[in-house]
mmCIF file with all atom_site columns, C-alpha atoms in Angstrom:
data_model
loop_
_atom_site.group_PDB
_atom_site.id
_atom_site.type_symbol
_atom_site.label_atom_id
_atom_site.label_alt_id
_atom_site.label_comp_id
_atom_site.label_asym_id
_atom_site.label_entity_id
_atom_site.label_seq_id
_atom_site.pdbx_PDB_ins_code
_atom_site.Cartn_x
_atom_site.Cartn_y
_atom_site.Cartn_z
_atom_site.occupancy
_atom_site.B_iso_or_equiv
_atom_site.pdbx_formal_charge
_atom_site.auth_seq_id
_atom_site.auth_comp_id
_atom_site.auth_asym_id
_atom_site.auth_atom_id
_atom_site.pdbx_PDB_model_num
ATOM 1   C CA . UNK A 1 1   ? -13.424 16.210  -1.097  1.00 0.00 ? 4   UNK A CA 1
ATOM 2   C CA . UNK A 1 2   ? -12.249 18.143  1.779   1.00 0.00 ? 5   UNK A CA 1
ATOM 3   C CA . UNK A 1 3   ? -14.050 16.325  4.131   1.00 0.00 ? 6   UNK A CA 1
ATOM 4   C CA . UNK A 1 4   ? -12.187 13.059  3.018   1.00 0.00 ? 7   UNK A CA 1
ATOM 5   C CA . UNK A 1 5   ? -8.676  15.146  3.001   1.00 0.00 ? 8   UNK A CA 1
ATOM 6   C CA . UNK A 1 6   ? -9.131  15.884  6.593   1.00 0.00 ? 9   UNK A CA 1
ATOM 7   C CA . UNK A 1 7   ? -9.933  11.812  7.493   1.00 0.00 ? 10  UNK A CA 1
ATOM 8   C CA . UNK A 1 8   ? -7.032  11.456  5.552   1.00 0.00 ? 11  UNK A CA 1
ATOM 9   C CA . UNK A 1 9   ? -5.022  13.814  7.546   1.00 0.00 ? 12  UNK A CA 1
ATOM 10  C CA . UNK A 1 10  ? -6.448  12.833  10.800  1.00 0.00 ? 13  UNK A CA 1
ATOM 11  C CA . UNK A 1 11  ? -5.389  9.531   10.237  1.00 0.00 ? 14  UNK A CA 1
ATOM 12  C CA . UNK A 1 12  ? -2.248  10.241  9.338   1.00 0.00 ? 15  UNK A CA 1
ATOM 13  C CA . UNK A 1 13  ? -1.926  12.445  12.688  1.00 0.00 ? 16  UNK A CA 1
ATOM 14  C CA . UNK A 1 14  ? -3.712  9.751   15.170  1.00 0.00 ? 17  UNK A CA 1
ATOM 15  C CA . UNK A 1 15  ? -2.705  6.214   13.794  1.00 0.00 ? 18  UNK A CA 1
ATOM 16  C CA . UNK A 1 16  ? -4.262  4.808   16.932  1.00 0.00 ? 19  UNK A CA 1
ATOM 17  C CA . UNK A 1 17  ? -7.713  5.614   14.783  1.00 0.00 ? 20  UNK A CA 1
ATOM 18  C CA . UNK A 1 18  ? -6.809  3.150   12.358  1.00 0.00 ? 21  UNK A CA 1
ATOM 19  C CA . UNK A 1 19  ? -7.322  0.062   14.346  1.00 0.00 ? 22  UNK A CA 1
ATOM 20  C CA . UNK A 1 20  ? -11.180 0.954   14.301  1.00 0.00 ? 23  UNK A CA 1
ATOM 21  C CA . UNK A 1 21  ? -11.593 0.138   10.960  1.00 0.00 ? 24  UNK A CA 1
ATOM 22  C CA . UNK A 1 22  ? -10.741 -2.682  8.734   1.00 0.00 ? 25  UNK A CA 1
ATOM 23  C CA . UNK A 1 23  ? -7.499  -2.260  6.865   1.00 0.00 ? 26  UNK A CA 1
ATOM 24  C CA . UNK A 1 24  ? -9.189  -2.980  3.708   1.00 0.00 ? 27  UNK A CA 1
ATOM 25  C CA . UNK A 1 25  ? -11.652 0.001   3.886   1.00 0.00 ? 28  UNK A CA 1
ATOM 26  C CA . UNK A 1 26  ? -8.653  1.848   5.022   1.00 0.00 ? 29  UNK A CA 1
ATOM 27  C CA . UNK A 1 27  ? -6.963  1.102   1.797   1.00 0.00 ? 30  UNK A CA 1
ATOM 28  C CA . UNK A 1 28  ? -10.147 1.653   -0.125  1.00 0.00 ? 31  UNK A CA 1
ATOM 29  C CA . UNK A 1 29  ? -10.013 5.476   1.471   1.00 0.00 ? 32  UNK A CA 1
ATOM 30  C CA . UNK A 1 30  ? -6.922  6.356   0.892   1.00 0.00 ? 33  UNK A CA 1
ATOM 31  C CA . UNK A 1 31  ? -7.299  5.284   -2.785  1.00 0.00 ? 34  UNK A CA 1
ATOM 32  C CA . UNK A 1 32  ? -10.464 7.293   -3.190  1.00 0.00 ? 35  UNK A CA 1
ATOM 33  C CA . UNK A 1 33  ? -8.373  10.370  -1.802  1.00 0.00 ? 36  UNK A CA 1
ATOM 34  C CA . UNK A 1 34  ? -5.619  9.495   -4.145  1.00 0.00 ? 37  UNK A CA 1
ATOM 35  C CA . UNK A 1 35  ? -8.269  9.526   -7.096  1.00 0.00 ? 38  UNK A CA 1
ATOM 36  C CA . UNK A 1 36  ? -10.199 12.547  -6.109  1.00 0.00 ? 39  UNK A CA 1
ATOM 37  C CA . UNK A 1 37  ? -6.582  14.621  -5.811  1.00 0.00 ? 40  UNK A CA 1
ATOM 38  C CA . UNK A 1 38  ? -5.206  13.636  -9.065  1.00 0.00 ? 41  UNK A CA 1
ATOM 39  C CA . UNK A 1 39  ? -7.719  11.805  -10.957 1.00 0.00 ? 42  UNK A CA 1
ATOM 40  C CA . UNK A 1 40  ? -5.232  8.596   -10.974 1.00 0.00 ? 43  UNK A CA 1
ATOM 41  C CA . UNK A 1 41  ? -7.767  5.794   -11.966 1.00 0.00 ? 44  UNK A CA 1
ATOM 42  C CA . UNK A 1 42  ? -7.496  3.286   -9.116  1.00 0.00 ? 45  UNK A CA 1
ATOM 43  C CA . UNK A 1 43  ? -9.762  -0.042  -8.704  1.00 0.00 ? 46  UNK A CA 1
ATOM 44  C CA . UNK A 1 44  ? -9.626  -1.973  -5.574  1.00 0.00 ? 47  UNK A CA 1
ATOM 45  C CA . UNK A 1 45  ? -10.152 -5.481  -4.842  1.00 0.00 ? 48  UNK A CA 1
ATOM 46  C CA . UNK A 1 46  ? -10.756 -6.900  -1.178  1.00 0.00 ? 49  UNK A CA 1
ATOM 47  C CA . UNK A 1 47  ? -11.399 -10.708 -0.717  1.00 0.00 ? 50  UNK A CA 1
ATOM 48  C CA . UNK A 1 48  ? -11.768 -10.906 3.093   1.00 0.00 ? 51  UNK A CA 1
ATOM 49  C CA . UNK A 1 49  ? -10.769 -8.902  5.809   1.00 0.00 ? 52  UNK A CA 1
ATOM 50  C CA . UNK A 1 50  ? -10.095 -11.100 9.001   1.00 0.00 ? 53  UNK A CA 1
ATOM 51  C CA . UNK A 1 51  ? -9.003  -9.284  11.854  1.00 0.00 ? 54  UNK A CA 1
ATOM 52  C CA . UNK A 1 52  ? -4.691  -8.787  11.805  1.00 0.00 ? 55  UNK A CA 1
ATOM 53  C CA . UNK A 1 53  ? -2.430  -7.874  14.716  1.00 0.00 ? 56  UNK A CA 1
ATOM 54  C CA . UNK A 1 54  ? -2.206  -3.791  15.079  1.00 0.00 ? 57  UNK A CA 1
ATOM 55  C CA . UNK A 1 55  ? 1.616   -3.773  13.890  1.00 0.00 ? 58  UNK A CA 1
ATOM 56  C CA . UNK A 1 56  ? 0.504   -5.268  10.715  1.00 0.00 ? 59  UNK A CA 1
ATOM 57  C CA . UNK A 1 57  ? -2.177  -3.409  10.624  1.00 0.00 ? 60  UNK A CA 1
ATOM 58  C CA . UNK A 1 58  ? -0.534  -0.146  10.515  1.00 0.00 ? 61  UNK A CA 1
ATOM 59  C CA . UNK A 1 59  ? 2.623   -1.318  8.832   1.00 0.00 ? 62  UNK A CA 1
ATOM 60  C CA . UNK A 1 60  ? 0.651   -2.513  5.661   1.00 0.00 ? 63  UNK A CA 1
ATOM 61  C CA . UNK A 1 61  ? -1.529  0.102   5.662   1.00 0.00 ? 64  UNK A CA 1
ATOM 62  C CA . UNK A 1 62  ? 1.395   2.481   5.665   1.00 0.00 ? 65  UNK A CA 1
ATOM 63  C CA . UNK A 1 63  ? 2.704   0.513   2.826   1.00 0.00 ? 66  UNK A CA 1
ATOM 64  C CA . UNK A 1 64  ? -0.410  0.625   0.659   1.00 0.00 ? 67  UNK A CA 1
ATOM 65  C CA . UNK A 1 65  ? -0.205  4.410   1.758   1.00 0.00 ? 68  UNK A CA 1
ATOM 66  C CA . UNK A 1 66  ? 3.344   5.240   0.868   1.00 0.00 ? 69  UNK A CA 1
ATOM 67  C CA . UNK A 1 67  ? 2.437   2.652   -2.979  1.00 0.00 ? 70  UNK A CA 1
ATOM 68  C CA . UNK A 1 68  ? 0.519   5.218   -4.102  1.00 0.00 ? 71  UNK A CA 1
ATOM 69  C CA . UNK A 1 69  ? 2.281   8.258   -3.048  1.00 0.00 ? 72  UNK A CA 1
ATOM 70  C CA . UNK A 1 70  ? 5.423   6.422   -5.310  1.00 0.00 ? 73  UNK A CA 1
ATOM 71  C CA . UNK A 1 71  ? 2.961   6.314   -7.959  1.00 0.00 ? 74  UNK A CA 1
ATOM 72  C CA . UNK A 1 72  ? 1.528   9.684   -8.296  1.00 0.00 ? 75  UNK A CA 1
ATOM 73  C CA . UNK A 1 73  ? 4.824   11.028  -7.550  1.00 0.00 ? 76  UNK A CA 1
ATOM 74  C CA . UNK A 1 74  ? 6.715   8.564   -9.914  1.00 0.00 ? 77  UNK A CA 1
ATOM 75  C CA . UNK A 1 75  ? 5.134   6.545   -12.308 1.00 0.00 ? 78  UNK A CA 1
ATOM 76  C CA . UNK A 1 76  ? 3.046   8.776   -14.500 1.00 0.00 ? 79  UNK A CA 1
ATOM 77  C CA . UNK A 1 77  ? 0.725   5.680   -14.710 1.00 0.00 ? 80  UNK A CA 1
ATOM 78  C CA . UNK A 1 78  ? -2.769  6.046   -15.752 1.00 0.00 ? 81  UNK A CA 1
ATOM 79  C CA . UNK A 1 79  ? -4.094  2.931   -13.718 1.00 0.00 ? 82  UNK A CA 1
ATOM 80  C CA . UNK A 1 80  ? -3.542  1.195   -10.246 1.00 0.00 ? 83  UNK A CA 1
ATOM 81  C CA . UNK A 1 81  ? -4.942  -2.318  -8.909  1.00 0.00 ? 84  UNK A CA 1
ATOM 82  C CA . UNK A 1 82  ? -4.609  -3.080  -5.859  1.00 0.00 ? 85  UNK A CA 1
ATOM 83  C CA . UNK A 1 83  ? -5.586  -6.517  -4.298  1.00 0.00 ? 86  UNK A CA 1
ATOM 84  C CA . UNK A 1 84  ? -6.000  -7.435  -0.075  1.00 0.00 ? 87  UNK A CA 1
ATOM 85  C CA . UNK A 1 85  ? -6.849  -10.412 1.301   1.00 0.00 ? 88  UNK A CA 1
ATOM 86  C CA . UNK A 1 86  ? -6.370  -11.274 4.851   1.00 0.00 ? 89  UNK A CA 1
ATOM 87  C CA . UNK A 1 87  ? -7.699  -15.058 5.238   1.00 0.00 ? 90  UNK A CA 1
ATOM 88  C CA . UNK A 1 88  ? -6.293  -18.114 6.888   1.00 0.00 ? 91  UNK A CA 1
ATOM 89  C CA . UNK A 1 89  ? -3.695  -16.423 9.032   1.00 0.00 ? 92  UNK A CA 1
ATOM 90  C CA . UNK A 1 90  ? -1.976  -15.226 5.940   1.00 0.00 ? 93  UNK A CA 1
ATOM 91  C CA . UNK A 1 91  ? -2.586  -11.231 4.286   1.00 0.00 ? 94  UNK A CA 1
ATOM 92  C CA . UNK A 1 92  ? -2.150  -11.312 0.685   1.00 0.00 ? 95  UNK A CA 1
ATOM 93  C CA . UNK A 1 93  ? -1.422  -7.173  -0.347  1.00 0.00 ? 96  UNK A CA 1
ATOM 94  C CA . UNK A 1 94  ? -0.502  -5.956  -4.351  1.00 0.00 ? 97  UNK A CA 1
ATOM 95  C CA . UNK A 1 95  ? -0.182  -2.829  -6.221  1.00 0.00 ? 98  UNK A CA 1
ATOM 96  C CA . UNK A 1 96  ? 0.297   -2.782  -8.984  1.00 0.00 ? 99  UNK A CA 1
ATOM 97  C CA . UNK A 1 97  ? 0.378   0.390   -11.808 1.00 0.00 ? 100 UNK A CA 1
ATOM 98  C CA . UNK A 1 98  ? 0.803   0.626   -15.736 1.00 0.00 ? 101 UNK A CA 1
ATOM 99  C CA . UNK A 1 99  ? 3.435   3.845   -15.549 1.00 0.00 ? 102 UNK A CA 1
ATOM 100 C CA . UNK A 1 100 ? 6.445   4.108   -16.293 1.00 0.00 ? 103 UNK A CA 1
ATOM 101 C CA . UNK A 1 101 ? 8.527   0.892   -14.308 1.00 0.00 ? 104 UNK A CA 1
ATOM 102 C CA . UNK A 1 102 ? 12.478  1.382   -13.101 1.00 0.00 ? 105 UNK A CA 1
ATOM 103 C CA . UNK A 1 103 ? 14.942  -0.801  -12.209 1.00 0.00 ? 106 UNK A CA 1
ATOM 104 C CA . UNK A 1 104 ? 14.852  -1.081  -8.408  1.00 0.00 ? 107 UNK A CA 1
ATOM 105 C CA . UNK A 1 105 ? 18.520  -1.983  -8.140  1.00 0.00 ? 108 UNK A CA 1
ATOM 106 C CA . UNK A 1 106 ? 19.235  1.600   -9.462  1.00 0.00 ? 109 UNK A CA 1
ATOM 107 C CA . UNK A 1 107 ? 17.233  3.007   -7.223  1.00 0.00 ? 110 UNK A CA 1
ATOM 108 C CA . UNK A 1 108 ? 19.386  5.751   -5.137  1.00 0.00 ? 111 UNK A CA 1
ATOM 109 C CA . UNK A 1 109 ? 19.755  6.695   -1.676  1.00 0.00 ? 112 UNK A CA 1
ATOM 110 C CA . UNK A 1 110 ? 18.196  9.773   -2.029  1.00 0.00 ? 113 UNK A CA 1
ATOM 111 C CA . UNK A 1 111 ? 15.021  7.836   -2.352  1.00 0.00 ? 114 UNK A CA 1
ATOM 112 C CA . UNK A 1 112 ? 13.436  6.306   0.925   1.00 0.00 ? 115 UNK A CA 1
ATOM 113 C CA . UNK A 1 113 ? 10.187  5.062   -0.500  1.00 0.00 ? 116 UNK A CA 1
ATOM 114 C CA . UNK A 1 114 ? 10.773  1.616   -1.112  1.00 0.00 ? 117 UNK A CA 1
ATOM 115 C CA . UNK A 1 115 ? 13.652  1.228   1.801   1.00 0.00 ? 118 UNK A CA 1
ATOM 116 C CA . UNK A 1 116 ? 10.732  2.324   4.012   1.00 0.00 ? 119 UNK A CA 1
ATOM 117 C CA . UNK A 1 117 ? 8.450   -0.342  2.980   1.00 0.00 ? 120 UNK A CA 1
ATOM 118 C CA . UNK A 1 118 ? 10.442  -2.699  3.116   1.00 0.00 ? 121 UNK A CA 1
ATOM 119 C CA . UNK A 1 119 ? 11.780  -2.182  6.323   1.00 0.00 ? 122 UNK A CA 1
ATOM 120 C CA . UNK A 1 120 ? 8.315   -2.017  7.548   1.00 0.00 ? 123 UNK A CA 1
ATOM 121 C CA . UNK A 1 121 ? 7.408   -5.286  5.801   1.00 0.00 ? 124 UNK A CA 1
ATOM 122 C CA . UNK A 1 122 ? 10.308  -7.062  7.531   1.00 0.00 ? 125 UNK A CA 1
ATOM 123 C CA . UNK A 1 123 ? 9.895   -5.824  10.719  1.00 0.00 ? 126 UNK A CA 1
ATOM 124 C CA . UNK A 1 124 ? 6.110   -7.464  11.033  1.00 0.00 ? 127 UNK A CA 1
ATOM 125 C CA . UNK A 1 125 ? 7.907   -10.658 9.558   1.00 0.00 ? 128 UNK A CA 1
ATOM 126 C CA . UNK A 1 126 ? 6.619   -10.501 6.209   1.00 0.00 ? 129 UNK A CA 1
ATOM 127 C CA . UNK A 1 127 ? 8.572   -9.939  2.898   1.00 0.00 ? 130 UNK A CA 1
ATOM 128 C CA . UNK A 1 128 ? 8.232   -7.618  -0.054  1.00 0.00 ? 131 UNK A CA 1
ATOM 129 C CA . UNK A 1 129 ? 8.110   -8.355  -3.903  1.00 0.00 ? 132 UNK A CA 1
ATOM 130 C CA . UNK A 1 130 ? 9.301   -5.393  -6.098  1.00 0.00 ? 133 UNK A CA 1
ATOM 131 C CA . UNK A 1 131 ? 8.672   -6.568  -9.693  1.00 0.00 ? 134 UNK A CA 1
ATOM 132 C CA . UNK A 1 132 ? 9.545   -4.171  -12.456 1.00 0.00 ? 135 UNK A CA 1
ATOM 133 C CA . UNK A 1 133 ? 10.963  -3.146  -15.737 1.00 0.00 ? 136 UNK A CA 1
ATOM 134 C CA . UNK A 1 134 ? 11.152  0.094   -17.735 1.00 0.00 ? 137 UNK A CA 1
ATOM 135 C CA . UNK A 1 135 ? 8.085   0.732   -20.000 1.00 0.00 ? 138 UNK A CA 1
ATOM 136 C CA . UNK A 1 136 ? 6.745   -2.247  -18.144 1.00 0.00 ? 139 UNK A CA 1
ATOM 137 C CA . UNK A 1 137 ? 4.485   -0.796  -14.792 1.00 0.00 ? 140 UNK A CA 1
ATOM 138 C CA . UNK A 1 138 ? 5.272   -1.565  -11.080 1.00 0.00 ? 141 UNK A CA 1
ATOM 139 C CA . UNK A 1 139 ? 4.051   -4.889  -8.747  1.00 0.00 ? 142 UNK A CA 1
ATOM 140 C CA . UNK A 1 140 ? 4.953   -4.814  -5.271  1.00 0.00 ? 143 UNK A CA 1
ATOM 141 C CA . UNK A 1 141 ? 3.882   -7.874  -3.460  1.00 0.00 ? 144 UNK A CA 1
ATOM 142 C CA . UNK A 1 142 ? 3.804   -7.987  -0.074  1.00 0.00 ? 145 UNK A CA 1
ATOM 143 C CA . UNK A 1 143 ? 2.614   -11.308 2.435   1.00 0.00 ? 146 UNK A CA 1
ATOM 144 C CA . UNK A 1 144 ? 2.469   -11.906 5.386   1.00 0.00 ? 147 UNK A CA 1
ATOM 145 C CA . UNK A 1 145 ? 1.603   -15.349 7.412   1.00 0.00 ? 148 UNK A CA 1
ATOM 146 C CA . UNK A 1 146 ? 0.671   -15.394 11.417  1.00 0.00 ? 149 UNK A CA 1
ATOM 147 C CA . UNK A 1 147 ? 3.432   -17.093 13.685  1.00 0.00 ? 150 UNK A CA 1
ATOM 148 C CA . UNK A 1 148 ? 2.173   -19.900 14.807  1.00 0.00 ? 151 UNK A CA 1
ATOM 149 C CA . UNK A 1 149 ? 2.500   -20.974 18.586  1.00 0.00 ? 152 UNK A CA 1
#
């Protein structure tokens, strides 16, 4: 447990690490932190994991990353799936949870979550799906397709 809190931390402090390993282990660690530091029941799916430009690298890892802070912190959901697939010049990325849902067009100012993620979704040229209801659970959807030349 503590070992895996301090690779958490240390890749939160020295983002340059993160391009050593494949963004959907990364994913897979941070959800095992997640799980071990709250007992939030998370299962994770990863198709294939072709190699992805550093920006979108760390953008969507920061994404998955800041997903599951929102739903600890959030939801009160009992379960997360989370899907990756990076195939075919397109990444495929969704988390989804069974908590609690809001409206996202109520969300206020005073919450940055979701502005951040989106912001760093658009800036690697991708776009960002925020599906949910009250009662109903969360789906964010996030894709991304290489430029081509």
């Amino acid at each position: 447990n503590a070992l895996a809190e301090m690779r958490s931390l240390l890749l939160e402090l020295h983002p340059a690490s993160l391009a050593d390993a494949k963004l959907g282990d990364l994913i897979r660690q941070v959800a095992t932190i997640i799980t071990n530091r709250t007992g939030l029941s998370i299962s994770v799916r990863v198709e294939e994991q072709e190699p992805v430009p550093p920006d979108v690298h760390f953008a969507l890892y920061r994404v998955a990353q800041e997903a599951l802070n929102n739903v600890v912190l959030h939801a009160s959901a009992s379960h997360v799936e989370i899907y990756y697939s990076s195939q075919s010049g397109r990444l495929d990325l969704t988390i989804q949870d069974n908590g609690l849902g809001f409206d996202p067009a109520g969300v206020g100012p005073g919450h940055l979550g979701l502005s951040i993620m989106s912001d760093r979704v658009h800036n690697i040229g991708g776009t960002l799906e925020t599906i949910s209801h009250k009662g109903e659970g969360t789906l964010l959807r996030v894709a991304w397709i290489a430029p081509t030349d």
